Coordinates of C-alpha atoms in Angstrom, one line a residue:
Chain R
X18 CA -20.5 56.9 -44.0
X19 CA -16.6 56.6 -42.9
X20 CA -17.2 56.3 -39.3
X21 CA -18.5 52.3 -39.6
X22 CA -17.1 50.0 -41.9
X23 CA -19.8 47.8 -42.8
X24 CA -17.7 45.0 -44.2
X25 CA -16.6 44.5 -40.4
X26 CA -20.3 44.2 -39.5
X27 CA -20.9 41.5 -42.1
X28 CA -17.7 39.4 -41.0
X29 CA -19.0 39.9 -37.4
X30 CA -22.3 38.8 -38.3
X31 CA -20.8 35.6 -40.4
X32 CA -18.7 34.9 -37.2
X33 CA -21.5 34.8 -34.8
X34 CA -23.7 32.6 -37.0
X35 CA -25.4 35.0 -39.5
X36 CA -28.3 35.9 -37.1
X37 CA -29.4 39.3 -37.5
X38 CA -31.0 39.4 -34.0
X39 CA -27.8 38.3 -32.3
X40 CA -25.8 41.0 -34.2
X41 CA -28.3 43.4 -33.0
X42 CA -28.0 42.3 -29.5
X43 CA -24.2 42.2 -29.8
X44 CA -24.4 46.0 -31.2
X45 CA -26.5 47.1 -27.9
X46 CA -24.2 45.3 -25.8
X47 CA -21.7 47.4 -27.1
X48 CA -23.2 50.6 -26.9
X49 CA -23.9 50.1 -23.6
X50 CA -20.7 48.7 -22.4
X51 CA -18.8 51.4 -24.7
X52 CA -20.4 54.4 -22.6
X53 CA -19.2 52.5 -19.6
X54 CA -15.6 52.8 -21.0
X55 CA -16.0 56.3 -21.7
X56 CA -17.2 56.8 -18.4
X57 CA -14.3 55.0 -17.1
X58 CA -11.7 57.1 -19.0
X59 CA -13.4 60.4 -17.5
X60 CA -13.1 59.4 -13.9
X61 CA -9.4 58.3 -14.6
X62 CA -8.8 61.6 -15.8
X63 CA -9.5 63.3 -12.6
X64 CA -8.1 60.4 -10.5
X65 CA -4.9 60.4 -12.8
X66 CA -5.3 56.4 -12.8
X67 CA -3.0 55.3 -15.4
X68 CA -4.1 51.7 -15.3
X69 CA -7.5 52.3 -15.5
X70 CA -7.2 54.5 -18.7
X71 CA -4.9 52.2 -20.2
X72 CA -7.5 49.3 -19.8
X73 CA -10.6 51.0 -20.8
X74 CA -8.7 52.4 -24.2
X75 CA -7.4 48.7 -24.5
X76 CA -11.1 47.3 -24.5
X77 CA -12.3 50.5 -26.7
X78 CA -9.9 49.7 -29.1
X79 CA -10.8 45.9 -29.6
X80 CA -14.5 46.1 -29.7
X81 CA -14.6 49.1 -31.6
X82 CA -12.5 47.1 -34.2
X83 CA -15.1 44.3 -34.2
X84 CA -17.8 46.6 -34.9
X85 CA -15.8 48.3 -37.9
X86 CA -15.6 51.8 -35.9
X87 CA -12.1 51.7 -37.2
X88 CA -11.5 55.6 -36.5
X89 CA -12.5 55.1 -32.7
X90 CA -10.2 51.7 -32.3
X91 CA -7.3 53.5 -33.7
X92 CA -8.1 56.6 -31.3
X93 CA -8.4 54.2 -28.3
X94 CA -5.0 52.2 -29.7
X95 CA -3.1 55.6 -29.5
X96 CA -4.6 56.2 -26.2
X97 CA -3.6 52.9 -24.9
X98 CA -0.2 53.1 -26.3
X99 CA 0.4 56.4 -24.8
X100 CA -0.5 55.0 -21.4
X101 CA 2.1 52.5 -21.5
X102 CA 5.0 54.4 -19.5
X103 CA 3.8 57.6 -18.0
X104 CA 0.7 59.6 -17.5
X105 CA 0.0 60.6 -21.3
X106 CA 0.3 64.4 -21.5
X107 CA -2.5 64.9 -23.9
X108 CA -4.9 62.5 -21.8
X109 CA -7.9 64.8 -21.5
X110 CA -7.3 65.8 -25.2
X111 CA -7.4 62.2 -26.3
X112 CA -10.2 61.2 -24.2
X113 CA -12.3 64.1 -25.5
X114 CA -11.6 63.1 -29.1
X115 CA -12.6 59.5 -28.1
X116 CA -15.8 60.6 -26.6
X117 CA -16.9 62.5 -29.7
X118 CA -15.9 59.4 -32.0
X119 CA -17.7 57.3 -29.7
X120 CA -20.9 59.2 -30.2
X121 CA -20.6 59.1 -33.7
X122 CA -20.1 55.7 -34.1
X123 CA -23.1 54.9 -31.6
X124 CA -25.0 57.0 -33.7
X125 CA -24.1 55.4 -37.0
X126 CA -24.6 51.7 -35.3
X127 CA -27.9 52.7 -34.0
X128 CA -29.0 53.8 -37.5
X129 CA -27.4 50.5 -38.7
X130 CA -29.6 48.8 -36.3
X131 CA -32.8 50.4 -37.6
X132 CA -32.4 49.5 -41.0
Chain Q
X22 CA -7.2 17.3 -37.5
X23 CA -8.9 20.0 -39.1
X24 CA -12.6 19.1 -40.2
X25 CA -14.9 21.3 -42.1
X26 CA -17.9 20.2 -40.2
X27 CA -19.7 23.1 -38.6
X28 CA -22.8 21.2 -37.9
X29 CA -24.4 21.6 -34.5
X30 CA -23.5 18.0 -33.1
X31 CA -20.3 18.4 -31.1
X32 CA -20.4 17.2 -27.3
X33 CA -17.6 19.1 -26.2
X34 CA -18.1 21.7 -23.4
X35 CA -16.1 25.1 -23.8
X36 CA -15.8 27.6 -21.2
X37 CA -15.2 31.5 -22.1
X38 CA -13.7 33.6 -19.5
X39 CA -13.7 37.4 -20.4
X40 CA -14.7 40.3 -18.2
X41 CA -16.0 42.5 -21.1
X42 CA -19.5 41.6 -21.9
X43 CA -19.3 42.6 -25.6
X44 CA -16.3 40.2 -26.1
X45 CA -17.8 37.3 -24.1
X46 CA -21.2 37.5 -25.9
X47 CA -19.4 37.6 -29.4
X48 CA -17.1 34.6 -28.5
X49 CA -20.1 32.7 -27.2
X50 CA -22.2 33.3 -30.0
X51 CA -19.0 32.4 -32.6
X52 CA -18.2 29.2 -30.8
X53 CA -21.9 28.3 -30.1
X54 CA -22.0 28.5 -34.1
X55 CA -19.6 25.9 -34.4
X56 CA -21.9 23.4 -32.7
X57 CA -20.0 23.5 -29.2
X58 CA -21.5 23.5 -25.7
X59 CA -20.8 26.9 -24.4
X60 CA -20.4 28.2 -20.9
X61 CA -19.1 31.7 -19.9
X62 CA -17.8 33.4 -16.9
X63 CA -17.1 37.2 -16.4
X64 CA -14.4 36.7 -14.1
X65 CA -11.5 34.6 -12.8
X66 CA -13.0 33.7 -9.5
X67 CA -16.7 32.4 -11.2
X68 CA -14.5 30.7 -13.7
X69 CA -12.7 28.4 -11.2
X70 CA -15.8 28.0 -9.3
X71 CA -17.3 26.7 -12.7
X72 CA -14.3 24.5 -13.4
X73 CA -14.5 22.7 -10.0
X74 CA -18.1 22.1 -10.6
X75 CA -18.3 20.7 -13.9
X76 CA -16.3 19.3 -16.7
X77 CA -15.0 21.5 -19.4
X78 CA -12.7 20.2 -22.7
X79 CA -11.3 23.6 -23.3
X80 CA -10.8 27.0 -22.0
X81 CA -10.8 30.3 -23.9
X82 CA -9.3 32.8 -21.6
X83 CA -9.1 36.4 -21.5
X84 CA -5.9 37.6 -19.8
X85 CA -6.6 41.0 -18.8
X86 CA -9.4 40.6 -16.1
X87 CA -9.7 42.6 -12.3
X88 CA -9.0 40.5 -9.3
X89 CA -7.9 37.2 -10.5
X90 CA -6.7 37.7 -14.0
X91 CA -5.8 35.1 -16.7
X92 CA -2.8 34.3 -15.3
X93 CA -4.3 33.6 -11.8
X94 CA -6.5 31.4 -13.2
X95 CA -3.8 29.3 -15.0
X96 CA -1.6 29.1 -12.0
X97 CA -4.5 28.1 -10.2
X98 CA -5.4 25.3 -12.6
X99 CA -1.7 24.2 -13.1
X100 CA -1.9 22.9 -9.5
X101 CA -4.7 20.5 -10.0
X102 CA -3.9 17.3 -11.6
X103 CA -7.2 16.8 -13.2
X104 CA -8.0 20.5 -14.1
X105 CA -4.3 21.1 -15.3
X106 CA -5.2 18.7 -18.3
X107 CA -7.4 21.0 -19.8
X108 CA -6.3 22.7 -22.7
X109 CA -6.4 26.5 -22.4
X110 CA -6.3 29.3 -25.8
X111 CA -5.6 32.9 -24.6
X112 CA -7.6 35.4 -26.2
X113 CA -5.2 38.5 -26.6
X114 CA -5.1 41.7 -28.6
X115 CA -1.7 40.7 -30.4
X116 CA -0.5 44.5 -30.9
X117 CA -0.2 45.4 -27.1
X118 CA -0.2 41.8 -25.5
X119 CA 2.6 39.8 -27.1
X120 CA 4.4 39.8 -23.9
X121 CA 1.5 38.3 -22.3
X122 CA 1.0 35.6 -24.8
X123 CA 4.7 34.4 -24.3
X124 CA 4.0 34.1 -20.4
X125 CA 0.7 32.5 -21.0
X126 CA 2.2 29.9 -23.3
X127 CA 5.0 29.2 -20.7
X128 CA 2.5 28.9 -17.8
X129 CA 0.9 26.0 -20.0
X130 CA -1.6 27.5 -22.4
X131 CA -1.9 25.4 -25.4
X132 CA -2.4 28.3 -28.3
X133 CA -3.6 31.9 -28.4
X134 CA -5.9 33.7 -30.3
X135 CA -6.2 37.2 -31.5
X136 CA -9.4 39.3 -30.1
X137 CA -10.2 39.8 -33.8
X138 CA -10.3 36.2 -35.0
X139 CA -11.9 34.9 -38.0
X140 CA -14.3 31.8 -38.0
X141 CA -11.8 29.7 -39.8
X142 CA -8.9 30.4 -37.5
X143 CA -11.3 30.1 -34.4
X144 CA -12.6 26.8 -35.7
X145 CA -8.7 25.4 -36.8
X146 CA -7.5 26.5 -33.1
X147 CA -10.3 24.8 -31.1
X148 CA -10.4 21.6 -33.1
X149 CA -6.2 21.6 -32.8
X150 CA -6.6 22.0 -29.2
X151 CA -9.4 19.4 -28.6
X152 CA -7.5 17.0 -30.8
X153 CA -4.6 17.2 -28.5
X154 CA -6.9 16.7 -25.7
X155 CA -8.4 13.5 -27.0
X156 CA -5.0 12.0 -27.6
X157 CA -3.9 13.2 -24.0
X158 CA -7.0 11.6 -22.8
X159 CA -6.1 8.3 -24.5
X160 CA -2.7 8.2 -23.2
X161 CA -3.9 9.1 -19.7
X162 CA -6.4 6.5 -19.9
X163 CA -3.5 4.2 -21.2
X164 CA -1.0 5.3 -18.4
X165 CA -3.9 4.8 -15.7
X166 CA -4.4 1.1 -17.1
X167 CA -0.5 0.5 -17.0
X168 CA -0.7 1.9 -13.4
X169 CA -3.3 -0.5 -12.4
X170 CA -1.5 -3.2 -13.8
X171 CA 1.4 -2.0 -11.7
X172 CA -0.8 -1.8 -8.9
X173 CA -1.8 -5.3 -9.2
X174 CA 1.6 -6.8 -9.4
X175 CA 2.5 -4.9 -6.3
X176 CA -0.8 -6.1 -4.7
X177 CA 0.1 -9.8 -5.7
X178 CA 3.7 -9.5 -4.4
X179 CA 2.5 -8.2 -1.2
X180 CA -0.2 -11.0 -0.4
X181 CA -2.1 -13.9 -1.3
X182 CA -4.5 -12.4 -3.3
X183 CA -6.6 -14.5 -6.1
X184 CA -5.3 -12.7 -9.2
X185 CA -9.1 -13.3 -10.3
X186 CA -10.2 -10.5 -7.9
X187 CA -7.6 -7.9 -9.3
X188 CA -10.2 -6.4 -11.4
X189 CA -8.0 -6.8 -14.7
X190 CA -11.0 -8.5 -16.7
X191 CA -11.8 -5.1 -18.7
X192 CA -8.1 -4.7 -19.2
X193 CA -7.7 -8.2 -20.7
X194 CA -10.4 -7.8 -23.2
X195 CA -8.4 -5.0 -24.9
X196 CA -7.3 -5.8 -28.0
X197 CA -3.9 -3.8 -27.9
X198 CA -0.5 -4.7 -26.5
X199 CA -1.6 -3.7 -23.1
X200 CA -4.5 -6.0 -23.2
X201 CA -2.0 -8.7 -24.4
X202 CA 0.0 -7.9 -21.2
X203 CA -2.7 -8.0 -18.8
X204 CA -3.7 -11.3 -20.2
X205 CA -0.3 -13.0 -20.0
X206 CA 0.0 -11.5 -16.3
X207 CA -3.1 -12.7 -15.2
X208 CA -2.5 -16.1 -16.3
X209 CA 1.1 -16.3 -15.0
X210 CA -0.1 -14.8 -11.9
X211 CA -3.1 -17.3 -11.6
X212 CA -0.4 -20.2 -12.1
X213 CA 1.7 -18.7 -9.4
X214 CA -0.9 -18.4 -6.9
X215 CA -2.2 -21.7 -7.8
X216 CA 0.9 -23.4 -6.9
X217 CA 1.3 -21.2 -3.8
X218 CA -2.3 -22.1 -2.6
X219 CA -1.3 -25.9 -3.0
X220 CA 1.8 -25.4 -1.2
X221 CA 0.2 -23.6 1.8
X222 CA -2.5 -26.3 1.9
X223 CA 0.4 -28.8 2.0
X224 CA 1.9 -27.2 4.9
X225 CA -1.4 -26.8 7.0
X226 CA -2.1 -30.7 6.1
X227 CA 1.4 -31.3 7.6
X228 CA 0.8 -29.3 10.4
X229 CA -2.5 -31.1 11.0
X230 CA -1.0 -34.2 10.6
X231 CA 1.8 -33.6 13.6
X232 CA -1.1 -32.3 15.7
X233 CA -3.2 -35.4 14.8
X234 CA -0.6 -37.8 15.8
X235 CA 0.3 -36.1 18.9
X236 CA -3.5 -35.9 20.0
X237 CA -4.1 -39.3 19.2
X238 CA -1.1 -40.8 20.9
X239 CA -2.0 -38.8 24.2
X240 CA -5.5 -39.7 24.1
X241 CA -4.8 -43.4 23.5
X242 CA -3.3 -43.3 26.8
X243 CA -6.2 -42.2 28.3
X244 CA -8.1 -45.5 27.2
X245 CA -5.3 -47.5 29.0
X246 CA -5.5 -45.3 32.1
X247 CA -9.2 -45.9 32.2
X248 CA -8.6 -50.0 32.0
X249 CA -6.5 -49.7 34.9
X250 CA -8.8 -47.3 36.9
X251 CA -11.7 -49.7 36.0
X252 CA -10.0 -52.8 37.4
X253 CA -9.4 -50.9 40.6
X254 CA -12.9 -49.2 41.1
X255 CA -16.5 -50.1 40.2
X256 CA -17.6 -46.3 40.3
X257 CA -16.8 -45.0 36.7
X258 CA -18.8 -42.0 37.2
X259 CA -17.0 -41.0 40.5
X260 CA -13.8 -41.4 38.3
X261 CA -14.9 -39.4 35.7
X262 CA -15.7 -36.7 38.4
X263 CA -12.1 -36.7 39.6
X264 CA -10.7 -36.7 36.2
X265 CA -12.7 -33.7 35.1
X266 CA -11.9 -31.9 38.6
X267 CA -8.2 -32.2 37.9
X268 CA -8.5 -31.4 33.9
X269 CA -10.5 -28.0 34.9
X270 CA -7.5 -27.3 37.3
X271 CA -5.0 -28.1 34.9
X272 CA -6.6 -25.9 32.5
X273 CA -7.5 -23.0 34.4
X274 CA -3.9 -23.1 36.0
X275 CA -2.5 -23.1 32.3
X276 CA -4.8 -20.0 31.4
X277 CA -3.9 -17.9 34.5
X278 CA -0.1 -18.5 34.1
X279 CA -0.5 -17.4 30.4
X280 CA -2.2 -14.3 31.7
X281 CA -5.1 -14.9 29.8
X282 CA -8.7 -14.0 31.1
X283 CA -10.8 -17.4 31.6
X284 CA -14.3 -15.6 31.1
X285 CA -16.3 -16.5 28.5
X286 CA -19.8 -15.5 27.1
X287 CA -23.0 -16.7 28.9
X288 CA -24.6 -17.5 25.9
X289 CA -22.1 -20.4 25.5
X290 CA -23.6 -22.2 28.5
X291 CA -25.8 -24.6 26.2
X292 CA -22.8 -25.4 24.3
X293 CA -20.7 -26.5 27.1
X294 CA -23.7 -28.4 28.6
X295 CA -24.0 -30.4 25.5
X296 CA -20.2 -30.9 25.4
X297 CA -20.1 -32.3 29.1
X298 CA -23.1 -34.4 28.2
X299 CA -21.3 -36.1 24.8
X300 CA -17.8 -36.3 26.6
X301 CA -18.4 -36.7 30.3
X302 CA -21.7 -38.9 30.2
X303 CA -21.3 -40.4 26.6
X304 CA -17.6 -40.8 26.3
X305 CA -15.4 -40.8 29.5
X306 CA -18.3 -42.4 31.9
X307 CA -19.1 -45.1 29.3
X308 CA -15.5 -46.0 28.5
X309 CA -14.8 -46.5 32.4
X310 CA -18.2 -48.8 32.5
X311 CA -17.0 -51.0 29.8
X312 CA -13.4 -50.9 30.7
X313 CA -14.4 -53.3 33.5
X314 CA -15.4 -55.9 30.9
X315 CA -13.3 -55.0 27.7
X316 CA -9.6 -54.9 27.0
X317 CA -8.3 -51.4 26.6
X318 CA -7.3 -52.5 23.1
X319 CA -10.6 -53.4 21.9
X320 CA -12.0 -50.1 23.4
X321 CA -9.6 -48.4 21.2
X322 CA -10.8 -50.3 18.3
X323 CA -14.2 -49.2 18.9
X324 CA -13.3 -45.5 19.5
X325 CA -12.1 -45.6 15.8
X326 CA -15.7 -45.5 14.8
X327 CA -15.7 -41.7 15.6
X328 CA -14.0 -40.9 12.2
X329 CA -16.9 -42.7 10.4
X330 CA -19.8 -41.3 12.6
X331 CA -18.4 -37.8 12.0
X332 CA -18.2 -38.3 8.4
X333 CA -21.9 -39.6 8.3
X334 CA -23.2 -36.5 10.4
X335 CA -20.9 -34.4 8.0
X336 CA -22.5 -35.6 4.9
X337 CA -25.9 -35.3 6.3
X338 CA -25.6 -31.7 7.4
X339 CA -23.8 -31.3 4.1
X340 CA -20.4 -29.9 5.8
X341 CA -19.0 -32.8 3.6
X342 CA -19.7 -34.4 0.3
X343 CA -20.6 -38.0 0.4
X344 CA -18.9 -39.3 -2.6
X345 CA -18.9 -42.9 -3.8
X346 CA -15.5 -43.7 -2.8
X347 CA -16.0 -42.3 0.7
X348 CA -19.3 -44.4 1.0
X349 CA -17.3 -47.5 0.2
X350 CA -14.5 -46.6 2.7
X351 CA -17.4 -46.4 5.3
X352 CA -19.0 -49.7 4.5
X353 CA -15.4 -51.4 4.8
X354 CA -14.8 -49.7 8.0
X355 CA -18.2 -50.5 9.4
X356 CA -17.5 -54.3 8.5
X357 CA -14.2 -53.8 10.4
X358 CA -16.2 -52.6 13.6
X359 CA -18.6 -55.4 13.4
X360 CA -15.8 -57.9 13.3
X361 CA -14.2 -56.3 16.5
X362 CA -17.5 -56.6 18.2
X363 CA -17.7 -60.0 16.9
X364 CA -14.6 -60.9 18.2
X365 CA -15.1 -59.7 21.8
X366 CA -17.1 -62.8 22.0
X367 CA -14.1 -64.9 22.0
X368 CA -12.1 -62.8 24.7
X369 CA -13.8 -64.5 27.6
X370 CA -15.5 -61.3 28.7
X371 CA -19.2 -62.1 30.0
X372 CA -21.5 -60.9 27.2
X373 CA -18.7 -59.3 25.2
X374 CA -21.2 -58.4 22.4
X375 CA -23.4 -56.4 24.8
X376 CA -20.7 -54.4 26.3
X377 CA -19.0 -53.8 22.8
X378 CA -22.3 -52.2 21.3
X379 CA -22.4 -50.3 24.7
X380 CA -19.0 -48.9 24.2
X381 CA -20.2 -47.4 20.8
X382 CA -21.9 -44.6 22.5
X383 CA -18.4 -43.4 23.4
X384 CA -17.4 -42.5 19.8
X385 CA -20.9 -41.4 19.1
X386 CA -20.5 -38.9 21.9
X387 CA -17.2 -37.8 20.4
X388 CA -18.4 -37.3 17.0
X389 CA -21.3 -35.1 18.2
X390 CA -18.6 -33.0 20.1
X391 CA -16.7 -32.8 17.1
X392 CA -19.6 -31.4 15.0
X393 CA -20.9 -29.2 17.9
X394 CA -17.6 -27.6 18.3
X395 CA -17.5 -27.0 14.4
X396 CA -20.6 -25.1 14.3
X397 CA -21.0 -23.2 17.8
X398 CA -17.6 -22.8 19.2
X399 CA -16.4 -19.1 18.2
X400 CA -13.1 -18.8 17.3
X401 CA -12.2 -16.3 19.9
X402 CA -12.4 -18.6 22.6
X403 CA -8.9 -20.0 23.6
X404 CA -8.8 -23.9 23.3
X405 CA -7.5 -24.3 26.9
X406 CA -10.1 -22.2 28.4
X407 CA -12.8 -24.0 26.2
X408 CA -11.5 -27.5 27.5
X409 CA -11.6 -26.0 31.2
X410 CA -15.2 -24.7 31.0
X411 CA -16.2 -28.1 29.6
X412 CA -14.6 -29.9 32.2
X413 CA -16.3 -27.6 34.9
X414 CA -19.6 -28.4 33.0
X415 CA -18.9 -32.0 33.3
X416 CA -18.2 -31.7 36.9
X417 CA -21.7 -29.6 37.7
X418 CA -23.4 -32.6 35.7
X419 CA -21.5 -35.5 37.2
X420 CA -21.9 -34.3 41.1
X421 CA -25.7 -34.7 41.5
X422 CA -25.4 -37.9 39.5
X423 CA -22.5 -39.4 41.6
X424 CA -24.1 -38.2 44.8
X425 CA -27.4 -40.0 44.1
X426 CA -26.0 -43.3 43.1
X427 CA -23.5 -43.2 45.8
X428 CA -20.7 -43.5 43.1
X429 CA -18.2 -41.2 44.8
X430 CA -14.9 -42.5 45.1
X431 CA -12.7 -41.7 48.2
X432 CA -9.2 -41.1 46.8
X433 CA -6.6 -42.5 49.1
X434 CA -3.0 -41.5 49.3
X435 CA -2.0 -44.2 51.2
X436 CA -0.3 -46.6 48.5
X437 CA 0.1 -49.6 50.9
X438 CA -3.7 -50.8 50.6
X439 CA -3.6 -50.4 46.9
X440 CA -6.0 -47.5 46.2
X441 CA -3.0 -44.8 45.9
X442 CA -3.0 -46.2 42.3
X443 CA -6.3 -44.3 41.7
X444 CA -4.6 -40.9 42.7
X445 CA -2.0 -41.5 40.0
X446 CA -4.2 -42.4 37.4
X447 CA -6.6 -39.6 38.3
X448 CA -3.7 -37.1 38.2
X449 CA -2.2 -38.6 35.0
X450 CA -5.8 -39.1 33.5
X451 CA -6.7 -35.3 34.4
X452 CA -3.5 -34.1 32.6
X453 CA -3.9 -36.3 29.6
X454 CA -7.6 -35.1 29.2
X455 CA -6.5 -31.6 29.3
X456 CA -3.7 -32.0 26.8
X457 CA -5.7 -34.3 24.5
X458 CA -8.9 -32.1 24.5
X459 CA -7.1 -28.8 24.2
X460 CA -5.3 -30.2 21.1
X461 CA -8.4 -31.5 19.9
X462 CA -10.4 -28.1 19.8
X463 CA -7.5 -26.6 17.8
X464 CA -7.5 -29.4 15.2
X465 CA -10.9 -29.1 14.7
X466 CA -10.7 -25.4 14.4
X467 CA -7.4 -25.9 11.8
X468 CA -8.4 -28.7 10.0
X469 CA -12.0 -29.3 10.2
X470 CA -14.3 -31.7 12.3
X471 CA -13.9 -34.8 9.8
X472 CA -10.1 -34.3 9.3
X473 CA -9.7 -34.1 13.3
X474 CA -12.0 -36.8 13.9
X475 CA -9.3 -39.0 12.0
X476 CA -7.5 -38.8 15.3
X477 CA -9.7 -41.9 16.3
X478 CA -7.4 -43.6 13.9
X479 CA -4.1 -42.8 15.8
X480 CA -5.9 -43.1 19.1
X481 CA -6.9 -46.6 18.3
X482 CA -3.3 -47.6 17.1
X483 CA -1.8 -45.5 20.2
X484 CA -4.4 -47.3 22.5
X485 CA -3.5 -50.9 21.2
X486 CA 0.2 -50.0 21.6
X487 CA 0.2 -48.7 25.0
X488 CA -2.4 -51.5 25.9
X489 CA 0.4 -54.0 24.7
X490 CA 3.4 -52.0 26.5
X491 CA 1.6 -51.0 29.5
X492 CA -1.0 -53.9 30.1
X493 CA 0.6 -56.8 28.4
X494 CA -2.6 -57.4 26.3
X495 CA -2.6 -59.5 23.1
X496 CA -5.1 -59.4 20.2
X497 CA -6.3 -62.3 18.3
X498 CA -5.8 -62.5 14.5
X499 CA -9.4 -61.6 13.7
X500 CA -8.8 -58.3 15.5
X501 CA -5.9 -57.7 13.2
X502 CA -7.9 -58.3 10.3
X503 CA -10.7 -56.0 11.8
X504 CA -8.1 -53.5 12.2
X505 CA -6.7 -53.5 8.4
X506 CA -10.4 -53.2 7.3
X507 CA -10.7 -50.2 9.5
X508 CA -7.4 -48.5 8.2
X509 CA -8.7 -49.1 4.4
X510 CA -12.0 -47.8 5.4
X511 CA -10.7 -44.6 7.1
X512 CA -8.3 -44.2 4.2
X513 CA -11.0 -44.2 1.7
X514 CA -13.2 -42.2 3.8
X515 CA -10.1 -39.8 3.8
X516 CA -9.4 -36.2 5.2
X517 CA -11.4 -33.6 3.5
X518 CA -10.2 -32.4 -0.1
X519 CA -8.0 -29.7 0.1
X520 CA -10.0 -26.9 -1.7
X521 CA -13.1 -27.7 0.5
X522 CA -11.0 -27.6 3.7
X523 CA -11.8 -24.3 5.2
X524 CA -14.5 -23.0 2.6
X525 CA -17.6 -25.2 3.6
X526 CA -17.4 -24.6 7.2
X527 CA -16.9 -20.8 6.7
X528 CA -19.8 -20.8 4.6
X529 CA -22.0 -22.8 7.2
X530 CA -20.7 -20.4 10.0
X531 CA -22.1 -17.5 7.9
X532 CA -25.5 -19.0 7.3
X533 CA -25.7 -20.2 11.2

């Protein structure tokens, strides 16, 4: 299971006080908000809104890192970096990859929640 | 100072501002775990609203937010003198937001925290900021105390304020250097204040004394004029009526020339009616009456009793304190009065004792006027206006009595048959009365009834002096001894203590 680094989740659990329920709730929040970020990225593609794309990838980067979705975080960081100056040439491709990776991470986190 | 304590017992309130629900929730949980009281806001606008509504000790602020971002929040807080004191820790993803962190620090942020912070770093940063805030609060508290002390000094310098009322008591209890300064300041200020207060009282006493002398000299002349008139006519009430008419004309003429309004409140009518009875009937009419039988100097001696009577009244109604010393003075004075009354036997006046006893009504009337004016005459009324109305009241009182008794005195300006003297006496006495009474009203107000009644003292001396100069009267040695006793008695009764010069009467005024 390389989509999720469980060490990160252990650290997060310690950070928020060790309550499993709190972590569960936090993961649920991320699953909903993460989907909103993906939706924002998709919308920005049609409107070519560079700022929205940059901000949503920035947010995805930070949150994904917290939950140990290292691959997802790296992909988001790369997109954020590309958004810095001009509209990224590979924007659509990158968003697609991030979407796929988010789905994988979501699945992994949902599984983590269950056990 | 870093404390390893993570127990849930801290009282500091921390506000977390982040538009992302996941980040907000994570931080909120983490900071709550450290034991702080956490509130969170999802955007800059609601954060500012919360900051205005309640107190916070620390803000954890995200920079990248829609609408009002982290910088916007900071710029707003910077403008507010109270809110700008709340420390801010900026939350940022270091890799992409380094510029933002630099900008935030330059805007006044205390510190920054990476988004992926660990618990130890979080606690250390929060603790460090709160520690700074505590030190700053102490510093501000100290500064505000220093400012209060400076304000107190400015207040003292601008006016005559009792240092005890500056509210520095709490500061004086501090055990640090500031407390020391406050104590020294309060003590020195108290000393200066006391000295100034004594000086002001001395000035007031001196002023009152001058007025007292002037008032006595003028009023003493009245007694002599009365004696002159009494020898010319046998209608004392008729004379008093004329004198009061002139007095009223003089007073209202003065009031109108000064452009003041002579109108007074209707509710004061009883006060002026009493005033008229005390002065016109008990005072002036009686003096006119006895002046036909007693020398002016004797009447003057009897008038000195006013001082003792006012003191007696004031003691009874608790305006004044009846100390042992004053009581002795009162007794000595009374002995003097008794001697005056006894010596009248030897002056050849028919029934001298009887007339002297009757004459005592005059000082009694004047004393009652002094107490009446102290208690019932509002300070807002001009003294000359008051004198004028008292004369009008006297006239209204006297007209029916004079008419009934047929005491009306016709004033003849023809000087050849001798009655012309009366016109002069009436005119002069009217002016003397207007001046003397106005001064008396002013004196009672500024120095108190008891002190004002000491003018009886001066009236007596002035009366005797005027009698000797104008009428060529002479006093037997017994009368001089009696005068000596009166002087000693009055000195012992004395003017009011300086400290209680104003306060007891003001207090009484509030009670009435």
